[in-house]
Amino acid sequence: MRTSSHTEQTMQKYKKWTASLAVTGVALWSLQTVAANASPGLVLLNTVSPKGEISVTKDLSYGTDPEQNLDIYYPKALAKAIHSNQSPKADYPLVVFVHGGSWESGNKDQYAFVGHSLAKAGYVTAVINYRKAPEFIYPAFVSDTAQAIAWSYHNADKFYADANKVAVIGHSAGAFNAVAAVSNADFLQPYGLQPSDIKAVVGIAGPYSYDFRKFSSRTVFPKEASPEQVMPDGLIKAGSSGQQPEYLLMTAENDKVVHLTNTTKMAQALTKAGATVITEEVKKANHATSIAAMSTSLTWVNTVRPQLLNYLQQKLQ
């Protein structure tokens, strides 16, 4: 991560952007400015995202804590078949999405637009909640992510999805969670999974390798911890199969929050561990729009959605 005061200010703006529920009645033409400035835009994105094309089952518990729940989004064709009392095959690919918010803010409802977007593209999609700081610090949010992934995997057939075609996607802090939870077998093992059970992992603008002690995010990690003890690039551990899933690590061309070195170091560490890793840059994207443009109403902002869908098509279909 960058060490300038400007970065700290940008991070604070991003936290407010992910936490806000105050935006209503903003015209569509303002979306580019909203996203580019990391302003409160999540509610707006969900307001303008097309409705009626998918169905959703909300608030399914994967654990006992109130924050340990998720929503499942179904593609239109699958939803129609279910509502018509047909018996669809359990062969849909499954995606688990983990939102960002500096491990302190955000929730699954604010990222409904991602669930809509992926379901519209043909993926059964779980958008998860997880416990957050300050009440819960590392490794709680990574353990929750692993538990949610495992729950989704083990229950895939109930949602007409194929457990052999599972991808995990995360943005920002959620990318940290996703990559950390899958690349280190110690997180999945308690829930009956190992890294190779997952087909692919996509991290978008993830802070995988930085000295958190120099940033406000230090409060979400144990006080006496060092980067070597918590950053996923130093904790890669394959399961009994000795294999990792494939990884796509995406960066935003104009990211002023998470520095490129995070992806560079994570890719190097995964490659050294024997994993197949692809890195891609999203042109014209900043930290906020690298996820905002997943909305089907914002595909003109940058190419993150087609880049991501192209990768999933190759790995899950």
CSV table of C-alpha atoms in Angstrom, one decimal:
chain,number,residue,atom,x,y,z
A,1,MET,CA,0.0,0.0,0.0
A,2,ARG,CA,1.1,3.6,-0.5
A,3,THR,CA,2.3,5.4,2.5
A,4,SER,CA,1.2,9.0,1.7
A,5,SER,CA,-1.4,11.0,3.7
A,6,HIS,CA,-3.4,11.2,0.5
A,7,THR,CA,-3.8,7.4,0.5
A,8,GLU,CA,-5.0,7.5,4.1
A,9,GLN,CA,-7.6,10.1,3.1
A,10,THR,CA,-8.6,8.0,0.1
A,11,MET,CA,-9.0,5.0,2.3
A,12,GLN,CA,-11.3,6.9,4.7
A,13,LYS,CA,-13.4,8.0,1.8
A,14,TYR,CA,-13.6,4.4,0.6
A,15,LYS,CA,-14.8,3.2,4.1
A,16,LYS,CA,-17.5,5.9,4.0
A,17,TRP,CA,-18.5,4.8,0.5
A,18,THR,CA,-18.9,1.2,1.4
A,19,ALA,CA,-20.8,1.9,4.6
A,20,SER,CA,-23.2,4.6,3.4
A,21,LEU,CA,-26.9,3.9,2.9
A,22,ALA,CA,-27.8,7.5,2.3
A,23,VAL,CA,-27.8,7.9,-1.5
A,24,THR,CA,-31.2,8.1,-3.1
A,25,GLY,CA,-32.6,9.8,-6.2
A,26,VAL,CA,-29.2,10.5,-8.0
A,27,ALA,CA,-29.5,10.5,-11.7
A,28,LEU,CA,-27.7,7.9,-13.8
A,29,TRP,CA,-25.5,10.4,-15.5
A,30,SER,CA,-23.8,11.1,-12.2
A,31,LEU,CA,-22.6,7.5,-11.7
A,32,GLN,CA,-19.2,7.9,-13.2
A,33,THR,CA,-18.4,10.8,-10.9
A,34,VAL,CA,-19.9,8.9,-7.9
A,35,ALA,CA,-17.8,5.9,-8.6
A,36,ALA,CA,-14.6,7.7,-9.5
A,37,ASN,CA,-14.6,9.7,-6.3
A,38,ALA,CA,-15.4,6.7,-4.2
A,39,SER,CA,-18.6,8.5,-3.0
A,40,PRO,CA,-21.6,6.8,-1.4
A,41,GLY,CA,-22.8,4.8,-4.4
A,42,LEU,CA,-23.6,1.3,-3.4
A,43,VAL,CA,-27.3,1.9,-2.8
A,44,LEU,CA,-27.5,3.8,-6.1
A,45,LEU,CA,-25.8,0.9,-8.0
A,46,ASN,CA,-28.4,-1.5,-6.6
A,47,THR,CA,-31.2,0.9,-7.5
A,48,VAL,CA,-30.2,1.1,-11.1
A,49,SER,CA,-29.2,-2.5,-11.6
A,50,PRO,CA,-31.8,-4.3,-13.7
A,51,LYS,CA,-34.5,-6.2,-11.7
A,52,GLY,CA,-36.6,-9.2,-12.8
A,53,GLU,CA,-33.8,-11.0,-14.5
A,54,ILE,CA,-32.8,-13.2,-11.5
A,55,SER,CA,-34.1,-14.5,-8.2
A,56,VAL,CA,-32.5,-14.4,-4.8
A,57,THR,CA,-32.8,-16.4,-1.5
A,58,LYS,CA,-31.7,-14.1,1.3
A,59,ASP,CA,-30.2,-14.5,4.8
A,60,LEU,CA,-29.1,-18.1,4.7
A,61,SER,CA,-26.9,-18.9,7.7
A,62,TYR,CA,-23.5,-20.6,7.3
A,63,GLY,CA,-22.6,-20.2,11.0
A,64,THR,CA,-24.2,-19.3,14.3
A,65,ASP,CA,-23.2,-15.6,14.5
A,66,PRO,CA,-25.8,-13.0,13.1
A,67,GLU,CA,-23.1,-11.8,10.6
A,68,GLN,CA,-22.4,-15.3,9.3
A,69,ASN,CA,-25.0,-15.4,6.5
A,70,LEU,CA,-25.3,-15.0,2.8
A,71,ASP,CA,-27.6,-14.5,-0.2
A,72,ILE,CA,-27.9,-16.9,-3.2
A,73,TYR,CA,-28.6,-15.4,-6.6
A,74,TYR,CA,-30.0,-17.6,-9.4
A,75,PRO,CA,-29.8,-17.1,-13.1
A,76,LYS,CA,-33.1,-16.3,-14.8
A,77,ALA,CA,-33.4,-19.6,-16.6
A,78,LEU,CA,-32.8,-21.6,-13.4
A,79,ALA,CA,-35.2,-19.4,-11.4
A,80,LYS,CA,-38.0,-20.0,-14.0
A,81,ALA,CA,-37.4,-23.7,-13.9
A,82,ILE,CA,-37.6,-23.8,-10.1
A,83,HIS,CA,-40.7,-21.7,-10.0
A,84,SER,CA,-42.3,-24.0,-12.7
A,85,ASN,CA,-41.7,-27.0,-10.4
A,86,GLN,CA,-39.2,-28.5,-12.9
A,87,SER,CA,-36.2,-30.4,-11.8
A,88,PRO,CA,-33.1,-28.6,-13.2
A,89,LYS,CA,-29.8,-30.4,-13.2
A,90,ALA,CA,-27.4,-29.4,-10.5
A,91,ASP,CA,-24.8,-28.3,-13.1
A,92,TYR,CA,-24.6,-24.6,-12.8
A,93,PRO,CA,-21.2,-23.1,-11.9
A,94,LEU,CA,-21.1,-21.5,-8.5
A,95,VAL,CA,-19.4,-18.2,-7.5
A,96,VAL,CA,-18.8,-17.0,-3.9
A,97,PHE,CA,-18.3,-13.2,-3.7
A,98,VAL,CA,-16.6,-11.5,-0.7
A,99,HIS,CA,-17.1,-7.7,-0.4
A,100,GLY,CA,-14.5,-5.2,0.7
A,101,GLY,CA,-14.7,-2.3,3.2
A,102,SER,CA,-11.3,-2.4,5.1
A,103,TRP,CA,-12.6,-5.3,7.2
A,104,GLU,CA,-14.7,-2.8,9.1
A,105,SER,CA,-17.7,-1.9,6.9
A,106,GLY,CA,-19.9,-3.1,4.1
A,107,ASN,CA,-22.4,-5.9,3.9
A,108,LYS,CA,-23.9,-8.3,1.4
A,109,ASP,CA,-27.0,-6.2,0.7
A,110,GLN,CA,-24.8,-3.3,-0.5
A,111,TYR,CA,-23.2,-5.7,-3.1
A,112,ALA,CA,-26.4,-7.1,-4.4
A,113,PHE,CA,-25.5,-5.6,-7.8
A,114,VAL,CA,-22.6,-8.1,-8.0
A,115,GLY,CA,-24.9,-10.9,-7.3
A,116,HIS,CA,-27.3,-9.7,-10.0
A,117,SER,CA,-24.5,-9.2,-12.4
A,118,LEU,CA,-23.0,-12.7,-12.0
A,119,ALA,CA,-26.4,-14.4,-11.9
A,120,LYS,CA,-27.3,-12.6,-15.2
A,121,ALA,CA,-24.1,-14.1,-16.7
A,122,GLY,CA,-25.3,-17.6,-15.7
A,123,TYR,CA,-23.7,-18.2,-12.3
A,124,VAL,CA,-25.4,-19.3,-9.1
A,125,THR,CA,-23.8,-16.7,-6.8
A,126,ALA,CA,-23.4,-16.5,-3.1
A,127,VAL,CA,-22.8,-13.0,-1.7
A,128,ILE,CA,-21.6,-13.3,1.8
A,129,ASN,CA,-21.4,-11.4,5.1
A,130,TYR,CA,-18.6,-11.9,7.6
A,131,ARG,CA,-17.7,-10.6,11.1
A,132,LYS,CA,-15.8,-7.3,11.2
A,133,ALA,CA,-13.6,-5.2,13.3
A,134,PRO,CA,-13.4,-3.7,15.8
A,135,GLU,CA,-15.4,-6.5,17.5
A,136,PHE,CA,-13.7,-9.2,15.5
A,137,ILE,CA,-10.2,-9.0,14.2
A,138,TYR,CA,-7.9,-11.2,12.1
A,139,PRO,CA,-8.2,-14.1,11.6
A,140,ALA,CA,-12.0,-14.0,12.3
A,141,PHE,CA,-13.0,-12.5,8.9
A,142,VAL,CA,-10.8,-14.9,7.0
A,143,SER,CA,-12.1,-17.9,8.9
A,144,ASP,CA,-15.7,-16.7,8.2
A,145,THR,CA,-14.9,-16.5,4.5
A,146,ALA,CA,-13.5,-20.1,4.6
A,147,GLN,CA,-16.6,-21.3,6.4
A,148,ALA,CA,-18.9,-19.5,3.9
A,149,ILE,CA,-17.0,-21.0,1.0
A,150,ALA,CA,-17.2,-24.5,2.5
A,151,TRP,CA,-20.9,-24.1,3.3
A,152,SER,CA,-21.6,-23.0,-0.3
A,153,TYR,CA,-19.5,-25.9,-1.6
A,154,HIS,CA,-21.2,-28.6,0.5
A,155,ASN,CA,-24.7,-27.2,-0.3
A,156,ALA,CA,-24.1,-26.5,-3.9
A,157,ASP,CA,-26.5,-29.2,-5.2
A,158,LYS,CA,-29.4,-27.6,-3.1
A,159,PHE,CA,-29.0,-24.6,-5.3
A,160,TYR,CA,-28.6,-26.6,-8.5
A,161,ALA,CA,-24.9,-25.8,-8.7
A,162,ASP,CA,-22.0,-28.1,-9.3
A,163,ALA,CA,-19.4,-28.3,-6.5
A,164,ASN,CA,-16.8,-29.2,-9.1
A,165,LYS,CA,-17.2,-25.8,-10.7
A,166,VAL,CA,-16.7,-23.3,-7.8
A,167,ALA,CA,-14.9,-20.0,-8.0
A,168,VAL,CA,-14.3,-17.5,-5.2
A,169,ILE,CA,-14.1,-13.7,-6.0
A,170,GLY,CA,-13.2,-10.9,-3.6
A,171,HIS,CA,-12.7,-7.2,-3.9
A,172,SER,CA,-10.2,-5.1,-1.8
A,173,ALA,CA,-10.4,-6.4,1.8
A,174,GLY,CA,-12.6,-9.2,0.4
A,175,ALA,CA,-9.9,-10.1,-2.0
A,176,PHE,CA,-7.5,-10.5,0.9
A,177,ASN,CA,-10.1,-12.7,2.6
A,178,ALA,CA,-10.7,-14.8,-0.4
A,179,VAL,CA,-7.1,-15.4,-1.3
A,180,ALA,CA,-6.1,-15.9,2.3
A,181,ALA,CA,-8.9,-18.4,3.0
A,182,VAL,CA,-8.2,-20.6,0.0
A,183,SER,CA,-4.4,-20.4,-0.4
A,184,ASN,CA,-3.8,-21.5,3.2
A,185,ALA,CA,-5.2,-25.0,3.8
A,186,ASP,CA,-5.4,-24.3,7.5
A,187,PHE,CA,-8.5,-22.1,7.0
A,188,LEU,CA,-10.5,-24.5,4.9
A,189,GLN,CA,-9.5,-27.7,6.7
A,190,PRO,CA,-11.8,-27.3,9.7
A,191,TYR,CA,-14.7,-27.2,7.3
A,192,GLY,CA,-13.8,-30.2,5.3
A,193,LEU,CA,-12.2,-28.6,2.3
A,194,GLN,CA,-8.7,-28.1,0.9
A,195,PRO,CA,-7.5,-25.5,-1.7
A,196,SER,CA,-7.7,-27.8,-4.7
A,197,ASP,CA,-11.4,-28.3,-4.1
A,198,ILE,CA,-11.9,-24.8,-5.4
A,199,LYS,CA,-11.6,-24.4,-9.2
A,200,ALA,CA,-10.5,-20.7,-9.3
A,201,VAL,CA,-9.9,-17.6,-7.2
A,202,VAL,CA,-10.2,-14.1,-8.4
A,203,GLY,CA,-8.8,-11.2,-6.3
A,204,ILE,CA,-9.7,-7.7,-7.4
A,205,ALA,CA,-7.5,-4.8,-6.0
A,206,GLY,CA,-6.5,-6.9,-3.0
A,207,PRO,CA,-4.0,-5.8,-0.2
A,208,TYR,CA,-2.2,-9.1,0.0
A,209,SER,CA,1.3,-7.9,1.1
A,210,TYR,CA,1.8,-4.6,3.0
A,211,ASP,CA,2.9,-3.4,6.4
A,212,PHE,CA,-0.5,-2.9,8.0
A,213,ARG,CA,1.2,-1.3,11.0
A,214,LYS,CA,1.7,1.9,9.1
A,215,PHE,CA,-2.0,2.3,8.3
A,216,SER,CA,-5.3,2.8,10.0
A,217,SER,CA,-6.1,-0.9,9.2
A,218,ARG,CA,-3.6,-1.9,11.9
A,219,THR,CA,-6.5,-2.0,14.3
A,220,VAL,CA,-8.1,-5.0,12.5
A,221,PHE,CA,-5.0,-7.2,13.1
A,222,PRO,CA,-3.6,-8.4,16.5
A,223,LYS,CA,-1.5,-5.7,18.2
A,224,GLU,CA,1.7,-7.8,18.4
A,225,ALA,CA,1.4,-9.3,14.9
A,226,SER,CA,3.8,-8.7,12.1
A,227,PRO,CA,3.0,-8.7,8.3
A,228,GLU,CA,4.8,-12.1,8.0
A,229,GLN,CA,2.2,-13.5,10.4
A,230,VAL,CA,-0.9,-12.3,8.7
A,231,MET,CA,-0.3,-11.4,5.0
A,232,PRO,CA,-1.5,-14.2,2.7
A,233,ASP,CA,1.6,-14.0,0.5
A,234,GLY,CA,3.6,-15.5,3.3
A,235,LEU,CA,1.1,-18.1,4.5
A,236,ILE,CA,0.5,-20.2,1.4
A,237,LYS,CA,-0.1,-23.9,2.3
A,238,ALA,CA,-1.5,-26.6,0.1
A,239,GLY,CA,-3.7,-29.3,1.4
A,240,SER,CA,-3.2,-33.0,1.3
A,241,SER,CA,-3.4,-33.0,-2.5
A,242,GLY,CA,-0.4,-30.6,-2.6
A,243,GLN,CA,-2.2,-28.4,-5.2
A,244,GLN,CA,-3.7,-25.0,-5.4
A,245,PRO,CA,-6.6,-23.7,-7.5
A,246,GLU,CA,-5.9,-21.3,-10.3
A,247,TYR,CA,-5.7,-17.6,-9.6
A,248,LEU,CA,-6.6,-14.4,-11.4
A,249,LEU,CA,-5.3,-11.3,-9.6
A,250,MET,CA,-6.7,-8.1,-11.1
A,251,THR,CA,-5.4,-4.5,-10.5
A,252,ALA,CA,-6.9,-1.1,-11.3
A,253,GLU,CA,-4.9,1.1,-13.5
A,254,ASN,CA,-5.6,4.2,-11.4
A,255,ASP,CA,-5.7,2.6,-7.9
A,256,LYS,CA,-4.6,5.1,-5.3
A,257,VAL,CA,-5.6,2.9,-2.3
A,258,VAL,CA,-3.9,-0.5,-2.9
A,259,HIS,CA,-0.5,-0.5,-4.5
A,260,LEU,CA,0.5,-2.7,-7.4
A,261,THR,CA,3.2,-4.4,-5.3
A,262,ASN,CA,0.5,-6.3,-3.4
A,263,THR,CA,-0.5,-8.2,-6.5
A,264,THR,CA,3.1,-8.5,-7.7
A,265,LYS,CA,4.2,-10.1,-4.4
A,266,MET,CA,1.2,-12.3,-4.1
A,267,ALA,CA,1.5,-13.6,-7.7
A,268,GLN,CA,5.2,-14.4,-7.1
A,269,ALA,CA,4.5,-16.3,-3.9
A,270,LEU,CA,1.7,-18.3,-5.5
A,271,THR,CA,3.8,-19.1,-8.5
A,272,LYS,CA,6.7,-20.2,-6.2
A,273,ALA,CA,4.2,-22.5,-4.4
A,274,GLY,CA,3.3,-24.1,-7.8
A,275,ALA,CA,0.0,-22.4,-8.5
A,276,THR,CA,-1.1,-21.1,-11.9
A,277,VAL,CA,-1.5,-17.3,-11.7
A,278,ILE,CA,-2.7,-14.8,-14.2
A,279,THR,CA,-2.4,-11.0,-13.5
A,280,GLU,CA,-4.5,-8.5,-15.4
A,281,GLU,CA,-4.9,-4.7,-15.3
A,282,VAL,CA,-8.3,-3.1,-15.6
A,283,LYS,CA,-7.7,0.0,-17.7
A,284,LYS,CA,-9.4,3.3,-16.6
A,285,ALA,CA,-10.4,1.8,-13.3
A,286,ASN,CA,-9.7,3.1,-9.8
A,287,HIS,CA,-10.1,1.2,-6.5
A,288,ALA,CA,-13.8,1.9,-6.3
A,289,THR,CA,-14.8,1.4,-10.0
A,290,SER,CA,-12.9,-1.8,-10.2
A,291,ILE,CA,-15.9,-3.3,-8.4
A,292,ALA,CA,-18.6,-0.7,-9.3
A,293,ALA,CA,-18.3,-1.5,-13.0
A,294,MET,CA,-19.5,-5.1,-12.2
A,295,SER,CA,-22.9,-3.5,-12.3
A,296,THR,CA,-24.6,-4.2,-15.6
A,297,SER,CA,-25.5,-0.5,-15.7
A,298,LEU,CA,-21.9,0.6,-15.4
A,299,THR,CA,-20.2,-1.6,-18.0
A,300,TRP,CA,-19.2,1.6,-19.9
A,301,VAL,CA,-17.0,2.7,-17.0
A,302,ASN,CA,-14.3,0.1,-17.5
A,303,THR,CA,-13.8,-3.5,-18.6
A,304,VAL,CA,-13.7,-5.4,-15.3
A,305,ARG,CA,-16.9,-7.3,-15.9
A,306,PRO,CA,-16.0,-8.7,-19.4
A,307,GLN,CA,-12.5,-9.5,-18.2
A,308,LEU,CA,-13.8,-11.4,-15.2
A,309,LEU,CA,-16.6,-13.2,-17.1
A,310,ASN,CA,-14.1,-14.2,-19.8
A,311,TYR,CA,-11.9,-15.8,-17.1
A,312,LEU,CA,-14.9,-17.6,-15.4
A,313,GLN,CA,-16.1,-18.9,-18.8
A,314,GLN,CA,-12.7,-20.5,-19.3
A,315,LYS,CA,-12.4,-22.0,-15.9
A,316,LEU,CA,-15.9,-23.0,-14.9
A,317,GLN,CA,-17.9,-23.9,-18.0
